[in-house]
Coordinates of N, CA and C in Angstrom, one line a residue:
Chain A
X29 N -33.7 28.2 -25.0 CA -32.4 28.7 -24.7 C -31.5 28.6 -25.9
X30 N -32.3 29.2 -27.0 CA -31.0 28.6 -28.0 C -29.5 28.9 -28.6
X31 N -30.2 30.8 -27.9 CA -29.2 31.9 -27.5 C -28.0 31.6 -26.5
X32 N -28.5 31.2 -25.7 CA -27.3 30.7 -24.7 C -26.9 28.8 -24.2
X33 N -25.9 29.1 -24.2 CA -24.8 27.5 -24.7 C -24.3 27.3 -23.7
X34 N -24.8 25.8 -22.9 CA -23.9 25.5 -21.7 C -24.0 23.8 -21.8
X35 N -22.4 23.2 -21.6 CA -21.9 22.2 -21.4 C -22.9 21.4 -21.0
X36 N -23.6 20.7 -21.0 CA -24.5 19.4 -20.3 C -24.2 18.8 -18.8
X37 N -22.6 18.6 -18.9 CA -22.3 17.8 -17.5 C -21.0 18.2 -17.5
X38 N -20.6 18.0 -15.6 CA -19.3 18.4 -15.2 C -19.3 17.5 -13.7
X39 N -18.4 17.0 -13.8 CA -17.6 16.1 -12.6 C -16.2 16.3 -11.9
X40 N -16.6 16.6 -10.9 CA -15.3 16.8 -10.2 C -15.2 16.4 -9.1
X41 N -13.9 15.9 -8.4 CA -13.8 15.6 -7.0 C -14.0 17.0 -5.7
X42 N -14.4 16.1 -5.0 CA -14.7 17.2 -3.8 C -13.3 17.8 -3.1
X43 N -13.4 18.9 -2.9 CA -12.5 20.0 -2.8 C -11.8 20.3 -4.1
X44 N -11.9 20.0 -5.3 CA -11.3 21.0 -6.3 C -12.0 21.8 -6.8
X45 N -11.8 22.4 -7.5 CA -11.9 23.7 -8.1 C -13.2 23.4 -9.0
X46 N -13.9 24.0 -9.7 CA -15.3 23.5 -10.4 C -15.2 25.0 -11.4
X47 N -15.4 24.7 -12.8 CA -15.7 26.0 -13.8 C -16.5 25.3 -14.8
X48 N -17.8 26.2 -14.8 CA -18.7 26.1 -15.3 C -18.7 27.1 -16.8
X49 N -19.3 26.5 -18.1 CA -18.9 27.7 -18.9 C -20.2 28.3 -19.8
X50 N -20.3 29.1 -20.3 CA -21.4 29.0 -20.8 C -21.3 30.6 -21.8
X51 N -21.5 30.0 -23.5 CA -21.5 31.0 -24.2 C -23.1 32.0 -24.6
X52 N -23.0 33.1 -25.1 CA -23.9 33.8 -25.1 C -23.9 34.6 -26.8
X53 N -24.5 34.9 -27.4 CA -24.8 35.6 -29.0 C -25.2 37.0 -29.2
X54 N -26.0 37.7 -27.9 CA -26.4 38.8 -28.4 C -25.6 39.8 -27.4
X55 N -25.0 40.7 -28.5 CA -23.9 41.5 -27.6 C -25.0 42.7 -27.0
X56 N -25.9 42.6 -27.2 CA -26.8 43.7 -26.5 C -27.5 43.5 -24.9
X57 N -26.8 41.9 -24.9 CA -27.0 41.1 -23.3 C -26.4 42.1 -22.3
X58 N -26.6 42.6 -21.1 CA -26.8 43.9 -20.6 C -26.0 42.9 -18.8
X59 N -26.9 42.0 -19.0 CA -26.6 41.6 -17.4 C -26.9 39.7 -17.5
X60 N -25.6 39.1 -16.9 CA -25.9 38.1 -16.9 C -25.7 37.2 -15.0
X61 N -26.6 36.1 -15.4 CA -26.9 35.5 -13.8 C -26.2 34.1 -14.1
X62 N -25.9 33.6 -12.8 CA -26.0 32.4 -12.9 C -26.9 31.9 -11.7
X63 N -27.6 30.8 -11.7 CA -28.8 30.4 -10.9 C -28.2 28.6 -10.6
X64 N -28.4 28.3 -9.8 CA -28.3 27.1 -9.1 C -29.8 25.9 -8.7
X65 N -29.7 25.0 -9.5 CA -31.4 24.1 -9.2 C -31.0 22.5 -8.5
X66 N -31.1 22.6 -7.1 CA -30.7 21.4 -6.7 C -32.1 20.3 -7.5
X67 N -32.9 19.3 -7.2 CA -33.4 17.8 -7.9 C -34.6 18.3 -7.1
X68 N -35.6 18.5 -8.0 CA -36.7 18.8 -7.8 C -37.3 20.2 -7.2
X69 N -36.4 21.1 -7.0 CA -36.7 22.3 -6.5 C -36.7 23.7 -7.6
X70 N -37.1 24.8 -7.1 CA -37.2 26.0 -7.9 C -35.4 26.5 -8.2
X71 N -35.7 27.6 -8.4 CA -34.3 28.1 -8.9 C -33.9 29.0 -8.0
X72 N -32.0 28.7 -7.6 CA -31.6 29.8 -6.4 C -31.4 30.5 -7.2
X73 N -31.4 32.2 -7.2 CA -30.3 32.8 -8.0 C -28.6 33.2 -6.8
X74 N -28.0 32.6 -7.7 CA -26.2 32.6 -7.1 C -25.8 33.5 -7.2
X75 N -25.5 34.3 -8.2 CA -24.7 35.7 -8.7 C -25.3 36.7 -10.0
X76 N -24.7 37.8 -10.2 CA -25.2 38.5 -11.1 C -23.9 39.5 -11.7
X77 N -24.0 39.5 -12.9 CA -23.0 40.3 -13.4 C -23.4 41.4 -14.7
X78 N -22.8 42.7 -14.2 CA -23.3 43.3 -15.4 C -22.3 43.5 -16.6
X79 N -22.5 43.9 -17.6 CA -21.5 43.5 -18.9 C -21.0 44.6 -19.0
X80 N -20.7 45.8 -17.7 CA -19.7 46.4 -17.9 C -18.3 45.9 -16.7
X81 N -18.7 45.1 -16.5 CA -17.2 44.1 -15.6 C -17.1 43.0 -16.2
X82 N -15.7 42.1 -15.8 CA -15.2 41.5 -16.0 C -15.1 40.4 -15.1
X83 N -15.0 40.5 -14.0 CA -15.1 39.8 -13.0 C -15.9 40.0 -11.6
X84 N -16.2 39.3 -11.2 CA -17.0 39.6 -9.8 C -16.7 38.2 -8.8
X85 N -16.5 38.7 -7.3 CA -16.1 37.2 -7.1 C -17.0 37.5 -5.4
X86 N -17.7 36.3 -4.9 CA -18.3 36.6 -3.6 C -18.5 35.3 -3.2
X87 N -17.4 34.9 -2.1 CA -17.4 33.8 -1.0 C -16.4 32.7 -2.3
X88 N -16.6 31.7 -2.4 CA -16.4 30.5 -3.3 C -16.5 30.8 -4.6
X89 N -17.9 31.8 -5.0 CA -18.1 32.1 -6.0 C -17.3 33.0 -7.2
X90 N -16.4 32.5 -8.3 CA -16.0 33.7 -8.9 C -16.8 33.8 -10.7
X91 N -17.3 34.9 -11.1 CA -17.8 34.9 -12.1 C -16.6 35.6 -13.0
X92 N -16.5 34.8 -14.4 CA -15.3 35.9 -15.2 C -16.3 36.2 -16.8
X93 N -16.1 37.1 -17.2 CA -16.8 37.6 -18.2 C -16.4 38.3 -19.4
X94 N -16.4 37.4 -20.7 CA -15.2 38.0 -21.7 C -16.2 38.3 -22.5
X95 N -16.8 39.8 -23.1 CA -17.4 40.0 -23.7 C -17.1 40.6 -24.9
X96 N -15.5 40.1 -25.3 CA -15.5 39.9 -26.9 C -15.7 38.6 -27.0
X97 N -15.7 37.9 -26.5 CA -15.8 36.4 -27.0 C -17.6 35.8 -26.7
X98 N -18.1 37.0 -26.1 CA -19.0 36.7 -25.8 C -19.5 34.9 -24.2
X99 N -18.7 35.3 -23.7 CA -18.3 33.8 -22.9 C -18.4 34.5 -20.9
X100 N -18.8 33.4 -20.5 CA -19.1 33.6 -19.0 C -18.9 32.9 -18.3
X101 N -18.0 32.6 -17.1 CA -18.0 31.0 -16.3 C -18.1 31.7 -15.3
X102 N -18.5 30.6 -14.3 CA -19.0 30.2 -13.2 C -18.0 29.3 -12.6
X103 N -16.8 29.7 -11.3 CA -15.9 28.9 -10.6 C -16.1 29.0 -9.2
X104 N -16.4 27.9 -9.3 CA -16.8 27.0 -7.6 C -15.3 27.0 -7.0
X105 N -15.0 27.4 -6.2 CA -13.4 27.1 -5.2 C -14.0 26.0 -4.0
X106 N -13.0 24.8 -4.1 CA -13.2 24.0 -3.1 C -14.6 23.3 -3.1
X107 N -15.0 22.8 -4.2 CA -16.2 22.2 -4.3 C -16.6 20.9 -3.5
X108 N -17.7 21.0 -3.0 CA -18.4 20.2 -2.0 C -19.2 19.5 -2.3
X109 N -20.2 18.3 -1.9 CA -21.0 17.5 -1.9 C -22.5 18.2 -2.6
X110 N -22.5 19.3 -1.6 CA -23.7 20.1 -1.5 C -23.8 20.8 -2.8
X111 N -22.7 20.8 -3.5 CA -22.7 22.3 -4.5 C -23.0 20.8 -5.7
X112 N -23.2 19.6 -5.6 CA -24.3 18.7 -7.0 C -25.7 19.8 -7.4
X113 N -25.7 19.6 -8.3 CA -27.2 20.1 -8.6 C -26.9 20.9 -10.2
X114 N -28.2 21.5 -10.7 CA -28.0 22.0 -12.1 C -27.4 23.5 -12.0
X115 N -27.0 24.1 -13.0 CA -26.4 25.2 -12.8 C -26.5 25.6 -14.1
X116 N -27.4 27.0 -14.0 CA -28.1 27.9 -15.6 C -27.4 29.0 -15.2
X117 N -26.7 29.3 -16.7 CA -26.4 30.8 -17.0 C -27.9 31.4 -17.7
X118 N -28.0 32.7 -17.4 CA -28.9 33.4 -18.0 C -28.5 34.8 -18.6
X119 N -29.8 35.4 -19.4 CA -29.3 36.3 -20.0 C -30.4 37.7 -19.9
X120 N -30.2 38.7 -19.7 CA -31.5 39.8 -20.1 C -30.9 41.2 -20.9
X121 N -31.8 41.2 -21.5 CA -31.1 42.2 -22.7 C -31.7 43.4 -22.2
X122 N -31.6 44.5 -22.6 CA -32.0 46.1 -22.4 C -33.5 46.3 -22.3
X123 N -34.1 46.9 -21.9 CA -35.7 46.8 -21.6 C -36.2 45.8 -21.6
X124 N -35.9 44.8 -21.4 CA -36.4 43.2 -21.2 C -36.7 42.8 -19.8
X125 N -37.7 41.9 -19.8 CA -37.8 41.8 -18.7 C -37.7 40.0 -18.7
X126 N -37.3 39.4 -20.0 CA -37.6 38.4 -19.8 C -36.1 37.5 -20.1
X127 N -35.9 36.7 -19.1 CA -34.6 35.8 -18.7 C -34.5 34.9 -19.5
X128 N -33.5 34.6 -20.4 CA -33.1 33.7 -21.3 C -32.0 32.5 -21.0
X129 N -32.5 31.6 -20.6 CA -31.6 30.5 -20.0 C -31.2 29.2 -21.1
X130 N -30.1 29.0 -20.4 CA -29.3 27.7 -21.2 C -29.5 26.8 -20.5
X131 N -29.3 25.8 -21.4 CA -30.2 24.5 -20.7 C -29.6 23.7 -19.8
X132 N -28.0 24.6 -19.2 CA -28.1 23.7 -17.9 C -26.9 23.0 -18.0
X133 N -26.0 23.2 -16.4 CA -24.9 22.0 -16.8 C -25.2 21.4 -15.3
X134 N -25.1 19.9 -15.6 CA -25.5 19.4 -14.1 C -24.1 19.0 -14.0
X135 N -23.9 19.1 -12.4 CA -22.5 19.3 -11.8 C -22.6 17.9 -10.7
X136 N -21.6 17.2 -11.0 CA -21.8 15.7 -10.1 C -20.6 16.3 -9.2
X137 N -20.4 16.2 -8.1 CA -19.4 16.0 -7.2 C -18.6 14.7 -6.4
X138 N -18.0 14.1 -7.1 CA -17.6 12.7 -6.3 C -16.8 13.0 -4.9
X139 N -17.2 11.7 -4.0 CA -16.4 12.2 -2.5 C -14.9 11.4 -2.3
Chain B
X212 N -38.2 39.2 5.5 CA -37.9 39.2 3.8 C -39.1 38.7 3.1
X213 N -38.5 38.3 2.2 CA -39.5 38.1 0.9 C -39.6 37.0 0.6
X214 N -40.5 36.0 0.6 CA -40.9 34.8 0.3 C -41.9 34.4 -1.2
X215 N -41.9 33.3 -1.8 CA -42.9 33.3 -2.6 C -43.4 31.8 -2.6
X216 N -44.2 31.6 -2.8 CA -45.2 30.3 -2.6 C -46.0 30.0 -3.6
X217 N -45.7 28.6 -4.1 CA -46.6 27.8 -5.0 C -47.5 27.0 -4.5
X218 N -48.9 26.5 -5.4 CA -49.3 25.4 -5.3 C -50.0 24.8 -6.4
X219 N -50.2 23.7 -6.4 CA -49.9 22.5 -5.3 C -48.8 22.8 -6.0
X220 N -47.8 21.6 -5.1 CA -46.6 21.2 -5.7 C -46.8 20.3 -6.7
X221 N -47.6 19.2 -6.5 CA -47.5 18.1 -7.9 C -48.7 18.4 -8.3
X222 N -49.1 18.2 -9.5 CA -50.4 17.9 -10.1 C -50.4 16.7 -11.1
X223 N -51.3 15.9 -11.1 CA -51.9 14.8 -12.4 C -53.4 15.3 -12.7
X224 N -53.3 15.3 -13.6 CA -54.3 16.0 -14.8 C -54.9 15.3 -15.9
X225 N -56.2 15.0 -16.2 CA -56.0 14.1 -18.0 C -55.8 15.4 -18.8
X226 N -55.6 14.4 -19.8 CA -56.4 15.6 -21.4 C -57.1 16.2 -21.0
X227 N -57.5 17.3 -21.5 CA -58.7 18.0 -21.9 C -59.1 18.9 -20.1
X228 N -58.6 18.5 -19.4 CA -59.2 18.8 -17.8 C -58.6 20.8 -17.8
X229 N -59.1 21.3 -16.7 CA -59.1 22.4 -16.6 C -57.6 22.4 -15.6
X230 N -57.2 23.6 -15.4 CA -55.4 23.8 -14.4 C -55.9 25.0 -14.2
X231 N -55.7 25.4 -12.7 CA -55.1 26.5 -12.1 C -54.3 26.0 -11.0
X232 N -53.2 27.1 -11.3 CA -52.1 26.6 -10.8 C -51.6 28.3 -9.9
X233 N -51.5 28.4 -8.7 CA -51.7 30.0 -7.9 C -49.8 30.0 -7.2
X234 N -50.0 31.5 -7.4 CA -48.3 31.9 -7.2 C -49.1 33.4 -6.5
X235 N -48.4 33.3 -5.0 CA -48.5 34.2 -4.2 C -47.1 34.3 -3.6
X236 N -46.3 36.2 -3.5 CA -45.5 36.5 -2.9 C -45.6 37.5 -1.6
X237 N -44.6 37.1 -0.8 CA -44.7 38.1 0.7 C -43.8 38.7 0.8
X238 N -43.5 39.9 1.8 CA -42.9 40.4 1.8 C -42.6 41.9 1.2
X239 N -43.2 42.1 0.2 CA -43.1 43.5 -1.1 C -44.5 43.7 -1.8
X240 N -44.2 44.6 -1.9 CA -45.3 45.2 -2.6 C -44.8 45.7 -4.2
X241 N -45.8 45.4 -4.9 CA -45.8 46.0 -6.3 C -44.7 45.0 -7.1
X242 N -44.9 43.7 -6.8 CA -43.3 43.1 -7.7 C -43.8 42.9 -8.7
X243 N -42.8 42.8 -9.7 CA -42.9 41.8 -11.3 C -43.6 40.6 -10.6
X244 N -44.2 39.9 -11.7 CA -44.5 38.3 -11.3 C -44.3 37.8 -13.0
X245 N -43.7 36.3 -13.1 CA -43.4 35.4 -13.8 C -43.8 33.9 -13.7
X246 N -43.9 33.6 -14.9 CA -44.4 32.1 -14.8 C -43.1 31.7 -16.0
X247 N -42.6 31.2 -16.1 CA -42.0 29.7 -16.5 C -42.3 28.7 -16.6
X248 N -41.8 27.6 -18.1 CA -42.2 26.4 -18.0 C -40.5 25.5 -18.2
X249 N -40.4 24.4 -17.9 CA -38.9 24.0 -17.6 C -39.3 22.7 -17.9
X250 N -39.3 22.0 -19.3 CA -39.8 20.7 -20.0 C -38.4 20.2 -19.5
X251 N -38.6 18.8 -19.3 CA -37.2 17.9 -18.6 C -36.2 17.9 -19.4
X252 N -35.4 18.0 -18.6 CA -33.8 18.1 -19.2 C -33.5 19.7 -19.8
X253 N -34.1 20.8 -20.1 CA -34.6 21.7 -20.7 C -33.9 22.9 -19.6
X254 N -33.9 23.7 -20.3 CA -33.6 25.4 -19.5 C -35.5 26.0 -19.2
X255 N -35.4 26.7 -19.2 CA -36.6 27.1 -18.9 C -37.0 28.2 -20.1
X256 N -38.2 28.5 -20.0 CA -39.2 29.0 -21.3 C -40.0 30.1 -20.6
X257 N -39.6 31.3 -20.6 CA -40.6 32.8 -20.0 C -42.3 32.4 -20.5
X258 N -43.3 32.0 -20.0 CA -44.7 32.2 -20.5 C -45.2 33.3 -20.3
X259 N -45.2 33.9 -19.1 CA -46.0 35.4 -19.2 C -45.7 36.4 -17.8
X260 N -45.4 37.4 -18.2 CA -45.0 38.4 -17.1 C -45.8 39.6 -17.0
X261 N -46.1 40.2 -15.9 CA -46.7 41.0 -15.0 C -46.5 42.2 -14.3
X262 N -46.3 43.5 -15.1 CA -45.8 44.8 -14.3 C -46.7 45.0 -13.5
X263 N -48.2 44.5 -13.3 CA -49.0 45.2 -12.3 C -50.3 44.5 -12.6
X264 N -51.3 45.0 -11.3 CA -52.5 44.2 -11.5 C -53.0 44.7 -12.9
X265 N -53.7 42.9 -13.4 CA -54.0 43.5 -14.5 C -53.4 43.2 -15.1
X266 N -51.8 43.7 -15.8 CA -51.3 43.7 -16.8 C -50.5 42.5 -16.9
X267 N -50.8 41.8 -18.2 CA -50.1 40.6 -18.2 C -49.9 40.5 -20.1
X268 N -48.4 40.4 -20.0 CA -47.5 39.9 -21.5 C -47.6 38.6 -21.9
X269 N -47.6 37.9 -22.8 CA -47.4 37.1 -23.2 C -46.6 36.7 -24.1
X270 N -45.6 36.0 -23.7 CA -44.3 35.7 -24.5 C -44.5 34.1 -26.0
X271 N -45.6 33.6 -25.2 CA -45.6 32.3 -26.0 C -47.0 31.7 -26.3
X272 N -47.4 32.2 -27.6 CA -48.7 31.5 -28.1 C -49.0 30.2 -27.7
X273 N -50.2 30.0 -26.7 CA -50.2 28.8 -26.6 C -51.7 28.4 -25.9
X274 N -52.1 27.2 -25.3 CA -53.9 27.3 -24.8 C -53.5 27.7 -23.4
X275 N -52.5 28.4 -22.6 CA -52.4 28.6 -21.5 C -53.0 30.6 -21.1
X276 N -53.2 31.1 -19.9 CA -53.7 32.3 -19.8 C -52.8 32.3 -18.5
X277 N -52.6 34.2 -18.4 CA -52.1 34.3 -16.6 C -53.3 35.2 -16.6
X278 N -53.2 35.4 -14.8 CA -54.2 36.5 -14.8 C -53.2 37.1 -12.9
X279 N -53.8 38.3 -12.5 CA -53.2 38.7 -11.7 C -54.1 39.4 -10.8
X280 N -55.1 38.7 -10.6 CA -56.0 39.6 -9.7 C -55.7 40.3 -8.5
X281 N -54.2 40.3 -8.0 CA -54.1 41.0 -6.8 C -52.7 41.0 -6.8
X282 N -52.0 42.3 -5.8 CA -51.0 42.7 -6.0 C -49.9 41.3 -5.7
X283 N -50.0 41.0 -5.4 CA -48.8 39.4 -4.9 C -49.3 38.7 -5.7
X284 N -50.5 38.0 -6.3 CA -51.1 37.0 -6.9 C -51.1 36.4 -8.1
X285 N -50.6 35.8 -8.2 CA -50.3 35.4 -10.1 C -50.8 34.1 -10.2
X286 N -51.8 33.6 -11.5 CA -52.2 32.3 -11.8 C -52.1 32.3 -12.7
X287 N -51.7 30.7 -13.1 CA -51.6 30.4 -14.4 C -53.0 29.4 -14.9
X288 N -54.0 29.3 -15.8 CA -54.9 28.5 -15.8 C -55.2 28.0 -17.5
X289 N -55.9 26.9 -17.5 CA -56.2 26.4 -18.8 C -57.5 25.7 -18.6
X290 N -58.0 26.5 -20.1 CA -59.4 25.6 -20.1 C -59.3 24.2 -20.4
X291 N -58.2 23.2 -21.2 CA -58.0 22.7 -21.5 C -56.5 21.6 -21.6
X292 N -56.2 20.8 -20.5 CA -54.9 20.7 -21.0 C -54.6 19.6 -22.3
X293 N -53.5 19.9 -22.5 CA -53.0 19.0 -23.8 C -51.5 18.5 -23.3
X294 N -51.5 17.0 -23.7 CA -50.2 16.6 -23.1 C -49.2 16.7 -23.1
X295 N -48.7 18.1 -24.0 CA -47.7 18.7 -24.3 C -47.0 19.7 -23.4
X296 N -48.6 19.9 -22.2 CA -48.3 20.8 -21.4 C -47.6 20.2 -19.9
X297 N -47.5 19.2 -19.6 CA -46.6 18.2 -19.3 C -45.3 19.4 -18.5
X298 N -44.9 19.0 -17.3 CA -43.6 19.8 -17.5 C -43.2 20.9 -15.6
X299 N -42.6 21.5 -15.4 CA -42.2 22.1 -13.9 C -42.7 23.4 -14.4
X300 N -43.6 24.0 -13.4 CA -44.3 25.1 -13.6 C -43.6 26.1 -12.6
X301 N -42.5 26.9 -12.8 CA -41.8 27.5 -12.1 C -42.5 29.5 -11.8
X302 N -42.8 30.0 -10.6 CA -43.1 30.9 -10.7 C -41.6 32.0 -10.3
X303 N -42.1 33.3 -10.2 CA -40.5 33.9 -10.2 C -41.1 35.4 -10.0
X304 N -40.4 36.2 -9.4 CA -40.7 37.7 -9.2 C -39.5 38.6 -9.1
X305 N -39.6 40.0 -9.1 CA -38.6 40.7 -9.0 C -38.9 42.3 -8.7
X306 N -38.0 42.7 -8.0 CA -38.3 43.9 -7.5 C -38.8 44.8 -8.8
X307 N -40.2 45.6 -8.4 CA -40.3 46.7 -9.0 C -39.6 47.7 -9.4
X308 N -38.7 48.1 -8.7 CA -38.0 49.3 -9.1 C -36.6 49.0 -9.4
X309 N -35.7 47.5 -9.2 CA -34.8 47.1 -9.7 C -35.3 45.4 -10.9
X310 N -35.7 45.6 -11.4 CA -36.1 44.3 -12.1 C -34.7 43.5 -12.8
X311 N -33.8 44.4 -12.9 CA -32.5 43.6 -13.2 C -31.7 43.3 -12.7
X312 N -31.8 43.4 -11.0 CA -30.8 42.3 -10.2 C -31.3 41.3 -9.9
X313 N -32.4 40.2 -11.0 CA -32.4 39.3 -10.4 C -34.3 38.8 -10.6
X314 N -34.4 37.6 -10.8 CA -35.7 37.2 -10.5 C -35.4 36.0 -9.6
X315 N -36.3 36.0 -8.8 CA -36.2 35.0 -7.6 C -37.7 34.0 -7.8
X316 N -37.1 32.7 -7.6 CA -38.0 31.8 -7.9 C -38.6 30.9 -6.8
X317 N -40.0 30.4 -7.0 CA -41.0 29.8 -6.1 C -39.9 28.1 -6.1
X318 N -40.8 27.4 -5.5 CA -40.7 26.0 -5.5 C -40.9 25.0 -6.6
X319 N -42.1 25.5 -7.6 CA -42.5 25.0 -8.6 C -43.5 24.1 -8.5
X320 N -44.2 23.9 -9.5 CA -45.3 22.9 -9.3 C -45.0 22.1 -10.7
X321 N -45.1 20.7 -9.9 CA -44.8 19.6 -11.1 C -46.2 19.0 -11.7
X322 N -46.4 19.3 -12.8 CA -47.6 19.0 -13.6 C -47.3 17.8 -14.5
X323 N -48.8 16.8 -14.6 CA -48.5 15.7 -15.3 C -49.6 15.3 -16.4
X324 N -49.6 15.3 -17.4 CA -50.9 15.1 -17.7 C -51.0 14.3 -18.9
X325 N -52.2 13.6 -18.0 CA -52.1 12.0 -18.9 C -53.5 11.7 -19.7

């Protein structure tokens, strides 16, 4: 993941707001994911954005995407118990088929 | 819908011992298939991807092989492990005809080898 850059850890109390951030290098990145890995399990995928928008928002989830700065976050509304676990930005460039992940910010929720 | 399934879930392994490690999906026909490796604390690492029976890429030199003998079926295997190969063996698929909204991931199989 050396392409893509994300925070290590984030803590927050339950019911605030939660923003995840995570930078990216190749402006030829086409479409980016964020994926969710609760402790010991596979990977959910959460959302998807393609790099001709800016924003995308569905349920709690809002993704925002500045692609002069090359930058992407991930905002949890009203964060809960349930929503602990790791949380990867990813990346896939133009005829690629292969997903380029950062290595993860694990998200603690205190109650 | 579309399900995908690993096994086993854990493995212990010595040195030198043989791995196959099997990734079967339901639901679809004709998907991508993917193997991942996800060393601890780590993002994950593409090993080898799959447009169709048969055809298998390899992203990362290493003593590991995929093979795809059947349309849902993907294995990862080694004649040989080495303790480097240690690590969450994640499998992953995605639609054929949209491969960029998304790869969806198995359960994983945790390998140990000592």
């Amino acid at each position: 993941g050396e392409d893509v850059e994300q925070s290590l850890f984030l803590s927050v109390r339950e019911g605030d707001s939660s923003v995840i951030n995570c930078t990216y290098t190749d402006s030829s990145s086409t479409y980016l994911y964020w994926y969710k890995q609760e402790p010991g399990a596979g990977l959910q995928l959460l959302t998807y954005i393609f790099s001709n928008m800016d924003m995308k928002q569905d349920q709690r989830l809002t993704v925002l995407l500045n692609k002069k700065d090359k930058h992407l976050s991930l905002r949890i509304a009203d964060t809960q118990t349930g929503d602990s676990a790791i949380y990867f930005c990813a990346e896939i460039r133009d005829s690629s088929y292969k997903l380029i992940f950062g290595s993860g910010t694990r998200l603690l929720v205190r109650p | 819908s579309q399900t995908i399934h690993q096994w086993p879930a854990t493995l212990v392994q010595p040195v030198g011992s043989p791995l196959s490690l099997e990734c079967t999906v339901e639901g679809t026909s004709n998907p991508n298939l993917y193997w991942y490796r996800q060393a601890a604390g780590r993002g994950l690492q593409l090993l080898f991807y799959s447009v169709g029976i048969g055809q298998i890429s390899s992203e990362v030199p290493q003593n590991l092989s995929a093979s795809r003998p059947q349309d849902r079926q993907f294995i990862l295997s080694s004649k040989k492990l080495l303790l480097s190969d240690s690590g969450f063996y994640l499998c992953a698929w995605s639609p054929q005809d949209k491969p960029l909204l998304g790869q969806y991931f198995g359960p994983g199989t945790r390998l140990t080898v000592t």
